[in-house]
mmCIF file of C-alpha atoms in Angstrom:
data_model
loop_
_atom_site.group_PDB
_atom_site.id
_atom_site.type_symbol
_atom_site.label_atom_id
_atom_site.label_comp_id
_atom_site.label_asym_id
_atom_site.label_seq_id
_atom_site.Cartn_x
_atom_site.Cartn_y
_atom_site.Cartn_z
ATOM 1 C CA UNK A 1 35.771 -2.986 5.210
ATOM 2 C CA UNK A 2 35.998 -1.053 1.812
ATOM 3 C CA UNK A 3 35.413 -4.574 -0.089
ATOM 4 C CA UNK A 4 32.630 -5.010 1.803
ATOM 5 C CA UNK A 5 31.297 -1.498 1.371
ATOM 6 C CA UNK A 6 31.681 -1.532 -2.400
ATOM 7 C CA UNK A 7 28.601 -4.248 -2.491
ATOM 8 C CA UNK A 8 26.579 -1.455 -1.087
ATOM 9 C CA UNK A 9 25.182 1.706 -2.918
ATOM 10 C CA UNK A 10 26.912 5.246 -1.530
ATOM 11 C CA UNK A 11 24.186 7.703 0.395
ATOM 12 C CA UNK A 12 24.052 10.087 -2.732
ATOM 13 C CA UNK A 13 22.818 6.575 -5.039
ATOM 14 C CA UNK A 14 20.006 6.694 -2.586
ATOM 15 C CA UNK A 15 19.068 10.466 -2.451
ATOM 16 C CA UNK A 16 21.510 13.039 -4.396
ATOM 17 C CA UNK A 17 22.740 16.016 -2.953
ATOM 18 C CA UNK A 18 20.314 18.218 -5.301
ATOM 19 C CA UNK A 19 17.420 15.872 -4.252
ATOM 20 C CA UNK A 20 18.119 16.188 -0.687
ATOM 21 C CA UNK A 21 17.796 20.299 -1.412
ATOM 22 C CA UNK A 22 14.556 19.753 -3.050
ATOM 23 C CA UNK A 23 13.537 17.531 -0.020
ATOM 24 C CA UNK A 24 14.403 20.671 2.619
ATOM 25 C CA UNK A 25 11.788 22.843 0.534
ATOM 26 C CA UNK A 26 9.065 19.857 0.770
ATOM 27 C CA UNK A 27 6.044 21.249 3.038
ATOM 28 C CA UNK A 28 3.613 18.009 3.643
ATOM 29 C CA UNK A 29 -0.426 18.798 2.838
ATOM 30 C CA UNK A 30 -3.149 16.728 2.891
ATOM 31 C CA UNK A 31 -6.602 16.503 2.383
ATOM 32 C CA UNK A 32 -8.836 13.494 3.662
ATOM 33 C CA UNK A 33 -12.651 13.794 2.894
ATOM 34 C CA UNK A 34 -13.590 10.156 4.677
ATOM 35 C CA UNK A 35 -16.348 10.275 6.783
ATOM 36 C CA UNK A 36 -14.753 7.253 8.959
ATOM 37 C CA UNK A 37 -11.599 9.700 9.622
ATOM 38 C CA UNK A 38 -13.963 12.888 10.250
ATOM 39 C CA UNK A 39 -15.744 11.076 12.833
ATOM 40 C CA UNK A 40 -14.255 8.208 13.953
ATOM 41 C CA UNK A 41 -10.472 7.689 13.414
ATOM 42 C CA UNK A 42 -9.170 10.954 13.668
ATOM 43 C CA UNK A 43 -10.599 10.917 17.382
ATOM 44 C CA UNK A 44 -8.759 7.369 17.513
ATOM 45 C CA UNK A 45 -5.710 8.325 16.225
ATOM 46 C CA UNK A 46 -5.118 11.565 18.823
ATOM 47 C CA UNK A 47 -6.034 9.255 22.058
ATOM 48 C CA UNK A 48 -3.885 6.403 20.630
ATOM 49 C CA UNK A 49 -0.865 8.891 19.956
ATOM 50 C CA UNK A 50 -0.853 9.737 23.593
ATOM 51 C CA UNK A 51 0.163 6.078 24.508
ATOM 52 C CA UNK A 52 3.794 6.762 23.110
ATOM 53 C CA UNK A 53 6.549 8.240 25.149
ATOM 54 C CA UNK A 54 7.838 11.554 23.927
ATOM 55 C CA UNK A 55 11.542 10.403 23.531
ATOM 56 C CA UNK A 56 9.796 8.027 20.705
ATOM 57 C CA UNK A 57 11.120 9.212 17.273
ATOM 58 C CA UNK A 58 8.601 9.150 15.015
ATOM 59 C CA UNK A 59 10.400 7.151 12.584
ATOM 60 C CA UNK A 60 10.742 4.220 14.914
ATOM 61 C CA UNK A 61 7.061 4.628 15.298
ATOM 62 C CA UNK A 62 7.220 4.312 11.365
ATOM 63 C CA UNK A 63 9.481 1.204 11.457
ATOM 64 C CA UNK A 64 7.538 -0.503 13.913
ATOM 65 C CA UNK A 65 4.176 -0.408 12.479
ATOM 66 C CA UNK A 66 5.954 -1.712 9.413
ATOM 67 C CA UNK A 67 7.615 -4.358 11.814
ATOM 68 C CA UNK A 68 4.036 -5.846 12.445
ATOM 69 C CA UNK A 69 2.965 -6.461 8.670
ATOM 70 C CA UNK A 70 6.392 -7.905 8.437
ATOM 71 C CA UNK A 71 5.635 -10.977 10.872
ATOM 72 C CA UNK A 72 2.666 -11.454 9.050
ATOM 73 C CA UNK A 73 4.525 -12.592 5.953
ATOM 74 C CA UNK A 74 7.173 -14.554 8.068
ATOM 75 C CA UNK A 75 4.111 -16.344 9.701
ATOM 76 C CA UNK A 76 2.728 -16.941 6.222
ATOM 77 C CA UNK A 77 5.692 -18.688 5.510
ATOM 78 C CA UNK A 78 5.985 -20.710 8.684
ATOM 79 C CA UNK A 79 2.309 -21.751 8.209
ATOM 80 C CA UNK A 80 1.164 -21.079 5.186
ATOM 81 C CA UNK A 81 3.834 -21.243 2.318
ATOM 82 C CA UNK A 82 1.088 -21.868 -0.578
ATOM 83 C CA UNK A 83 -0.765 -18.605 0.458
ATOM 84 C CA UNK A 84 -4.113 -20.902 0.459
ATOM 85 C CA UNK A 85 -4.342 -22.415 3.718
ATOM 86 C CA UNK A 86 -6.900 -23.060 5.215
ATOM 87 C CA UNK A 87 -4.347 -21.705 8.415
ATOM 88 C CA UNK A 88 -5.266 -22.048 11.896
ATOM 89 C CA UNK A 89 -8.012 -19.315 12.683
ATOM 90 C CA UNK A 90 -5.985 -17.104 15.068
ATOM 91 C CA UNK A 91 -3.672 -16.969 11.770
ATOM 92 C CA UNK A 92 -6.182 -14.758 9.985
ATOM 93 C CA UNK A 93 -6.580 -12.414 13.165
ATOM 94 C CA UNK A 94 -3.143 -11.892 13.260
ATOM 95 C CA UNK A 95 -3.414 -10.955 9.606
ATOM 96 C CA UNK A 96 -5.893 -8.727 10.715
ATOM 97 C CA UNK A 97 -4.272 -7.206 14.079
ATOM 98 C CA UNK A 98 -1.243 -6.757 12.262
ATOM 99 C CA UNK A 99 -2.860 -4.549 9.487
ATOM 100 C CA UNK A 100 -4.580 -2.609 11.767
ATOM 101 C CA UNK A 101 -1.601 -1.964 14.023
ATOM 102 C CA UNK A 102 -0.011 -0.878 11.016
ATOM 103 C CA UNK A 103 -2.634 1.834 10.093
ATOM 104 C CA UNK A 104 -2.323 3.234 13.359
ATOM 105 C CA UNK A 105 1.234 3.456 13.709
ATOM 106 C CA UNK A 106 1.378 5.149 10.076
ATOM 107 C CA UNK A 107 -0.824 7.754 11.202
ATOM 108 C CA UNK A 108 0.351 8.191 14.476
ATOM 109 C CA UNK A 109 3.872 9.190 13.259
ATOM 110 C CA UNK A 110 2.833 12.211 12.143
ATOM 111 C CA UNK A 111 1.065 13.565 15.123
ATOM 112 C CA UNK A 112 3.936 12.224 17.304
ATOM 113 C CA UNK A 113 6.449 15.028 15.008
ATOM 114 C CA UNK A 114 4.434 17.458 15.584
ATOM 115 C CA UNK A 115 3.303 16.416 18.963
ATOM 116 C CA UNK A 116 7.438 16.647 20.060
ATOM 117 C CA UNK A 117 8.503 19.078 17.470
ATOM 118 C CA UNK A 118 10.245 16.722 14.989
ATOM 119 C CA UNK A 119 9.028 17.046 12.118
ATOM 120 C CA UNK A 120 10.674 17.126 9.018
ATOM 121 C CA UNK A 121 10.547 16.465 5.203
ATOM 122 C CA UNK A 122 13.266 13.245 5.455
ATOM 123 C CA UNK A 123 10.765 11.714 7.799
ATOM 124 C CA UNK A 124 7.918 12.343 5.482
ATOM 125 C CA UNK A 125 10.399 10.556 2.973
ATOM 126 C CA UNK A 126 11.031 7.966 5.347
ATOM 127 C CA UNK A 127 7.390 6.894 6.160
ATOM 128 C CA UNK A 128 7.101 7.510 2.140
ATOM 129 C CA UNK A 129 9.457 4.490 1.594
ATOM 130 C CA UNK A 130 7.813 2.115 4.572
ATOM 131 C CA UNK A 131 4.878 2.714 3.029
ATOM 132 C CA UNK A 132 5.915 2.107 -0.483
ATOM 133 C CA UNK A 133 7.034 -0.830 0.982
ATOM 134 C CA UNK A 134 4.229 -1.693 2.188
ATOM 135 C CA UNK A 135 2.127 -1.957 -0.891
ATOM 136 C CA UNK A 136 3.228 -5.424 -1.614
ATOM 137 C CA UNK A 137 3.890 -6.595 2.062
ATOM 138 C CA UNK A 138 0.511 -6.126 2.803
ATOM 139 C CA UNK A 139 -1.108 -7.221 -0.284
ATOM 140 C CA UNK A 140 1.114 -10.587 0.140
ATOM 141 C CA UNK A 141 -0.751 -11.171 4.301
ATOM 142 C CA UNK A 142 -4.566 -9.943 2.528
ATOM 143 C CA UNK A 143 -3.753 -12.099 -0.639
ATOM 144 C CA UNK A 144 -3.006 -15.126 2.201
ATOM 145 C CA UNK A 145 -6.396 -14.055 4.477
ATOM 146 C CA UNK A 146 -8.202 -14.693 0.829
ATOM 147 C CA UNK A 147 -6.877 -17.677 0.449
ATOM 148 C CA UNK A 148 -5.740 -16.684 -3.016
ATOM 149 C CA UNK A 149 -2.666 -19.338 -3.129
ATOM 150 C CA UNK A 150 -0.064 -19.115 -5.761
ATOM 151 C CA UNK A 151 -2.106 -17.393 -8.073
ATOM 152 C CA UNK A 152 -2.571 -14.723 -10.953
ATOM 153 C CA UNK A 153 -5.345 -13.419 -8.253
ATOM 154 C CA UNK A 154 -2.343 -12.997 -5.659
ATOM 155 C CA UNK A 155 -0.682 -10.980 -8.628
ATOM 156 C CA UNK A 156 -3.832 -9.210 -9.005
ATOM 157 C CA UNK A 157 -4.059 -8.324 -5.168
ATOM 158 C CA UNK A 158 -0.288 -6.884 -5.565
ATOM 159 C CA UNK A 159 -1.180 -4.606 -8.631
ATOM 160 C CA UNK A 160 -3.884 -2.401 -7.120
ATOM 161 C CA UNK A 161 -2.086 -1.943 -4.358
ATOM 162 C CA UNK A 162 1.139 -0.726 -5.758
ATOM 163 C CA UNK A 163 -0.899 1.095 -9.176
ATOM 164 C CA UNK A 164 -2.989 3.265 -6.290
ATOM 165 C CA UNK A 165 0.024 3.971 -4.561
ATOM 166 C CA UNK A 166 1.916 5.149 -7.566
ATOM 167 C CA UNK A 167 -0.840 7.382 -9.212
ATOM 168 C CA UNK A 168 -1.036 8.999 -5.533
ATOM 169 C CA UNK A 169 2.503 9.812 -5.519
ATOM 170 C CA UNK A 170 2.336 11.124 -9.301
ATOM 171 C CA UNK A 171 -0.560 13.326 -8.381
ATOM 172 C CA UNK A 172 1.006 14.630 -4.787
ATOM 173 C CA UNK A 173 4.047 15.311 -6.936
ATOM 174 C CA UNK A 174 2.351 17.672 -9.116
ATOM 175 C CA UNK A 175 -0.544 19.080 -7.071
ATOM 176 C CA UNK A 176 1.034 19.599 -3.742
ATOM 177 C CA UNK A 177 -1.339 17.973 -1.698
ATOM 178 C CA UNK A 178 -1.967 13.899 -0.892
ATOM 179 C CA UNK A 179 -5.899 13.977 -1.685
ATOM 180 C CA UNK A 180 -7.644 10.957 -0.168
ATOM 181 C CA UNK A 181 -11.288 10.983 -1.196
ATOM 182 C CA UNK A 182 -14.195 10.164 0.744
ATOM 183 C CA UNK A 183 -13.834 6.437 -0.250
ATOM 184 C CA UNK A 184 -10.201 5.810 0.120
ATOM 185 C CA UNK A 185 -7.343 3.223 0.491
ATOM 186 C CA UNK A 186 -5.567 3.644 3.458
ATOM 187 C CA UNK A 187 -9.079 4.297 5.782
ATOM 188 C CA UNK A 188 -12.180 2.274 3.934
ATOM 189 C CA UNK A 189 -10.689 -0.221 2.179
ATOM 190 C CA UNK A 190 -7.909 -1.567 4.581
ATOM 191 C CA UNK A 191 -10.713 -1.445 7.215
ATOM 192 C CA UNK A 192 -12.562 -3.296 4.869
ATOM 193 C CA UNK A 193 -9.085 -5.589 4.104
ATOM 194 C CA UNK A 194 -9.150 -5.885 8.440
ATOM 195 C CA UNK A 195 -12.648 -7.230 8.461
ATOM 196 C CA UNK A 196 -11.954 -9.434 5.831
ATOM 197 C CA UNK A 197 -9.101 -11.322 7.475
ATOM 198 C CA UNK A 198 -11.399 -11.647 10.714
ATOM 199 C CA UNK A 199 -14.337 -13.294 8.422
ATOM 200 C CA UNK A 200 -11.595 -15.667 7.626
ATOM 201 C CA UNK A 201 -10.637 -16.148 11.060
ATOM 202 C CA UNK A 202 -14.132 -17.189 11.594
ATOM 203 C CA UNK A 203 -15.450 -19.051 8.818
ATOM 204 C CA UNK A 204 -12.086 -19.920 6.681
ATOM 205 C CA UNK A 205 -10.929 -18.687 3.394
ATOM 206 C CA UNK A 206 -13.026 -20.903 1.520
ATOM 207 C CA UNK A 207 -16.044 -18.154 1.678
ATOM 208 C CA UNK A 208 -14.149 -16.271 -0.809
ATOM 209 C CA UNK A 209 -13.922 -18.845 -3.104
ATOM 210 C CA UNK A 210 -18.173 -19.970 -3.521
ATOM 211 C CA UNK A 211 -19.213 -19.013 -7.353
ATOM 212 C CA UNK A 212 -19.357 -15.268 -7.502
ATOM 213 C CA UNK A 213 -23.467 -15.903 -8.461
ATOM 214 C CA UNK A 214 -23.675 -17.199 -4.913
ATOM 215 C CA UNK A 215 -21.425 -14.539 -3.088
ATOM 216 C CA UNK A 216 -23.099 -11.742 -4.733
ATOM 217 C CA UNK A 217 -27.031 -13.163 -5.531
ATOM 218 C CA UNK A 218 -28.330 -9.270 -6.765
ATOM 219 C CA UNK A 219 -25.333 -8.782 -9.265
ATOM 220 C CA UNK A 220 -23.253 -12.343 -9.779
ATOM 221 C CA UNK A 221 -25.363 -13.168 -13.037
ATOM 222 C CA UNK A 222 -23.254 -10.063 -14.233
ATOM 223 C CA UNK A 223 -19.993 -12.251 -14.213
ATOM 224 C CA UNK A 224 -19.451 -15.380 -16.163
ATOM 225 C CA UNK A 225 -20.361 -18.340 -14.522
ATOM 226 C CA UNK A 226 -16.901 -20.187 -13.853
ATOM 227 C CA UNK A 227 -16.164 -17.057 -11.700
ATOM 228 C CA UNK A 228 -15.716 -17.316 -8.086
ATOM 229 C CA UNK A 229 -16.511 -14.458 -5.813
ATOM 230 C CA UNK A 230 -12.998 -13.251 -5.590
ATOM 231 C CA UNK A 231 -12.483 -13.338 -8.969
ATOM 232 C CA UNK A 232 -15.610 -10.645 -9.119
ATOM 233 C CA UNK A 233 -14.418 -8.691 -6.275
ATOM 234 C CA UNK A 234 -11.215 -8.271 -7.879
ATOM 235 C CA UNK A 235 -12.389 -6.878 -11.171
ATOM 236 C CA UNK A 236 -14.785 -5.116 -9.189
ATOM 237 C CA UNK A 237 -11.866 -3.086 -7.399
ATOM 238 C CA UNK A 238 -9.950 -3.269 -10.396
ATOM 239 C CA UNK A 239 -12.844 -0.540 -11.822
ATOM 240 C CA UNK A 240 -13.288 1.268 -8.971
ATOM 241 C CA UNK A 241 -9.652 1.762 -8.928
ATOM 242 C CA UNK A 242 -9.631 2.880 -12.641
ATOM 243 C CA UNK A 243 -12.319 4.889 -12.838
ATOM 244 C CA UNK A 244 -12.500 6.103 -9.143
ATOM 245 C CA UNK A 245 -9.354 6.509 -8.575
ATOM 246 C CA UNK A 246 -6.352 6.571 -11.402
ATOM 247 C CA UNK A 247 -8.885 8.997 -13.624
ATOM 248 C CA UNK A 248 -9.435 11.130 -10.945
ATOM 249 C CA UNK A 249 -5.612 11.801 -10.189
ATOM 250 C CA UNK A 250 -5.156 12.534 -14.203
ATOM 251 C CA UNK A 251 -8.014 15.272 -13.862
ATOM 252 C CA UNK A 252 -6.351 16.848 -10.060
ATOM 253 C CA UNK A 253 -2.762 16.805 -11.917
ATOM 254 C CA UNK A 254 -4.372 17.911 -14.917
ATOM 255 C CA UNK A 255 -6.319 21.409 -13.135
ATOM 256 C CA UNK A 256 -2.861 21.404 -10.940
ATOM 257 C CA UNK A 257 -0.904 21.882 -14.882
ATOM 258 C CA UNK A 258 -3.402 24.300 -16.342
ATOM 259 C CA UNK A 259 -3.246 26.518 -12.829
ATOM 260 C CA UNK A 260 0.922 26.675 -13.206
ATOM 261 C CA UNK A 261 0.455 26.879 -17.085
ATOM 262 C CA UNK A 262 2.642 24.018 -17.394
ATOM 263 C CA UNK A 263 1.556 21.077 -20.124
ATOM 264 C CA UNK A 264 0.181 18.508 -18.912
ATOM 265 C CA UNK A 265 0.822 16.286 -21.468
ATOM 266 C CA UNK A 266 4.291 16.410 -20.227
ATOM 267 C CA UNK A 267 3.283 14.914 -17.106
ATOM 268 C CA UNK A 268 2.458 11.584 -18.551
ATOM 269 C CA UNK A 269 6.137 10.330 -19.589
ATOM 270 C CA UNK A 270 6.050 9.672 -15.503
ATOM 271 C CA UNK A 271 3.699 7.060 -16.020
ATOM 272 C CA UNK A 272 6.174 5.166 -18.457
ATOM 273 C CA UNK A 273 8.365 3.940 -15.176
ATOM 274 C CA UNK A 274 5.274 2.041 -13.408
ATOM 275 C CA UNK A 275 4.044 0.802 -16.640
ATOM 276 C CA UNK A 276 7.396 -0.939 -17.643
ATOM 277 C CA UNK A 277 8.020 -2.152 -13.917
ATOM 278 C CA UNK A 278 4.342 -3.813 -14.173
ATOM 279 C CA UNK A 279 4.880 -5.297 -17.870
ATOM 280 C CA UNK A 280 8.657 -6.514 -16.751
ATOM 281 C CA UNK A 281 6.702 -8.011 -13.661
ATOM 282 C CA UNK A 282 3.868 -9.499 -16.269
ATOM 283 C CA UNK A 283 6.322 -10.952 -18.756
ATOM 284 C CA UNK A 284 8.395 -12.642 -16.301
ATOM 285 C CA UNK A 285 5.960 -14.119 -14.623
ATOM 286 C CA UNK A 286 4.184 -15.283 -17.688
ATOM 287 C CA UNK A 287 7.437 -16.959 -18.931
ATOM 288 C CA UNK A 288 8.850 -18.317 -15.996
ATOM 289 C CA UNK A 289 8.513 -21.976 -15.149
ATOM 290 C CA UNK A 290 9.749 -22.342 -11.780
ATOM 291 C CA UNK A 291 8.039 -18.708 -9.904
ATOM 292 C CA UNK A 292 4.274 -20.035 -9.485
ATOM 293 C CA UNK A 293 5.060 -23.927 -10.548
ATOM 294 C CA UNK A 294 7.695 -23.998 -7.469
ATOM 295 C CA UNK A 295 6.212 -21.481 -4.985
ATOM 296 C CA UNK A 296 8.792 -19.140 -5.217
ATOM 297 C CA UNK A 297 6.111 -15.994 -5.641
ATOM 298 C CA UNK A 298 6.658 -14.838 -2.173
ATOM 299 C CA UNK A 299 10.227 -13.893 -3.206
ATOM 300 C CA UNK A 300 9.565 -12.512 -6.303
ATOM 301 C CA UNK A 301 6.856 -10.015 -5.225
ATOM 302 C CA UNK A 302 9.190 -8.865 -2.042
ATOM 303 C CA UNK A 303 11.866 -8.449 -4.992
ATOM 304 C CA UNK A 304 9.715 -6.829 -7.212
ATOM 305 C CA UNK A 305 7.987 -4.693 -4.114
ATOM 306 C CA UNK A 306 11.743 -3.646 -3.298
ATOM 307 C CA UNK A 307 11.956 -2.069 -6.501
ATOM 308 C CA UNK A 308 9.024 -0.447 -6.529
ATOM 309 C CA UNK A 309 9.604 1.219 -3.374
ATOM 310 C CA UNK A 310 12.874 2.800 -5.489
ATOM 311 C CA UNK A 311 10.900 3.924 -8.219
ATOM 312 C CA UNK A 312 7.832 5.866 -6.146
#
């Protein structure tokens, strides 16, 4: 048993004794301005949380939502290997079902701990990590819904996902509180990532992929004309996420530093960790010949996505 152990990292290369000390102090606060939470999910989520039985841990709730978004990949790769499809329609429902299941298991959790009393900061960790984990599961099953194949726009799908996720974390780290603004990721835009898989289910992939001039007739003479519409919706979210998003975490950490009179400056050497995990991602994709020339991108993102859950 102890040569098989030694293959496997020891509980304090996962979370260190001082760590786990910090983690007992950890008090969870959030803020969520969406309207669509406000007045619509929030009601959802409290009816839906009464559907679980009380002996439920809330970290199997955690692990099963997670469960769903994993069969999505699997079925991607029983029926869809090159991520482009076109799959059979109920392919791109499931896609969708399974997202959505997810959402409300993630925010069921937490009303389930306090619903039985169970809360705790190593299940906050806990749905931390599934979530982390998350970020390129569920960009590979939306990435597949688009019809984005084996493709720098796959690659493109994965980096917003994991980039919003990681500014997030930086700026809950320093501020105390997960701020999700009115227009948010985990409530508008994976309801928006839901619907999308169901126009797929109904029309095919293939709508995603008409010149972006067609797709979007008011502002597609913005983009250059070899463009297809997910190309523009990409760089699209790419600025919304940049300016909407990672600048407005820099300014909430920043007010957070000059409150504690603490520099933030120092803050930013944080950053350096996603930065080289998304250049070391770049580069070796770049340079490889066998990752996107012999489909092997699935494995390299879950790889890559495995790490990143160990960094955040």
């Amino acid at each position: 048993m102890d040569s098989v152990r030694r293959y496997f990292p020891s509980g304090d290369e996962y979370v260190t004794e001082d760590a786990l000390k910090n983690l007992r102090n950890y008090k969870y606060c959030a803020v969520d301005k969406s309207f669509l939470t406000k007045y619509l999910y929030r009601h959802y989520w409290e009816w839906a949380v009464t559907l679980f039985p009380r002996w439920m841990a809330p970290n199997l709730i955690t692990l099963t939502g997670l469960s769903f978004e994993v069969v999505d990949v699997l079925l991607v790769l029983l029926l869809m290997p090159d991520l482009a499809g076109p799959g059979p329609s109920w392919l791109y429902f499931a896609f969708g079902i399974g997202m959505w299941l997810y959402s409300t298991f993630d925010n069921v959790d937490g009303k389930q701990a306090r619903r039985t009393g169970t809360s705790s900061p190593l299940g906050e960790l806990f749905d931390h990590g599934c979530d982390a984990l998350n970020c390129t599961i569920a960009g590979i099953v939306e990435a597949s819904a688009f019809g984005c194949g084996i493709s720098w726009q796959t690659i493109t799908i994965i980096f917003l996902t994991t980039a919003t996720f990681f500014f997030s974390t930086w700026e809950e780290y320093h501020t105390g509180v997960l701020y999700l603004g009115y227009v948010n990721g985990p409530t508008e835009v994976l309801t928006l990532a839901v619907l999308a898989c169901f126009a797929s289910g109904i029309w095919g992939p293939g709508i995603w992929h008409v010149p972006a001039a067609q797709g979007l007739p008011l502002i597609g003479g913005l983009f250059p004309a070899s463009w297809e519409l997910m190309d523009a919706m990409l760089a699209i979210t790419l600025a919304a996420m940049v300016f909407g998003h990672c600048l407005v975490c820099c300014w909430n950490v920043h007010e957070a530093c000059k409150e504690q009179n603490r520099s933030f400056l120092a803050t930013l050497p944080q950053l350096v960790q996603y930065v080289a995990f998304a250049a070391s991602c770049y580069v070796w994709l770049r340079n490889s010949t066998t990752i996107l020339a012999d489909n092997h991108l699935v494995l390299f993102l879950v790889t890559a996505g495995t790490a990143f859950g160990r960094i955040v």
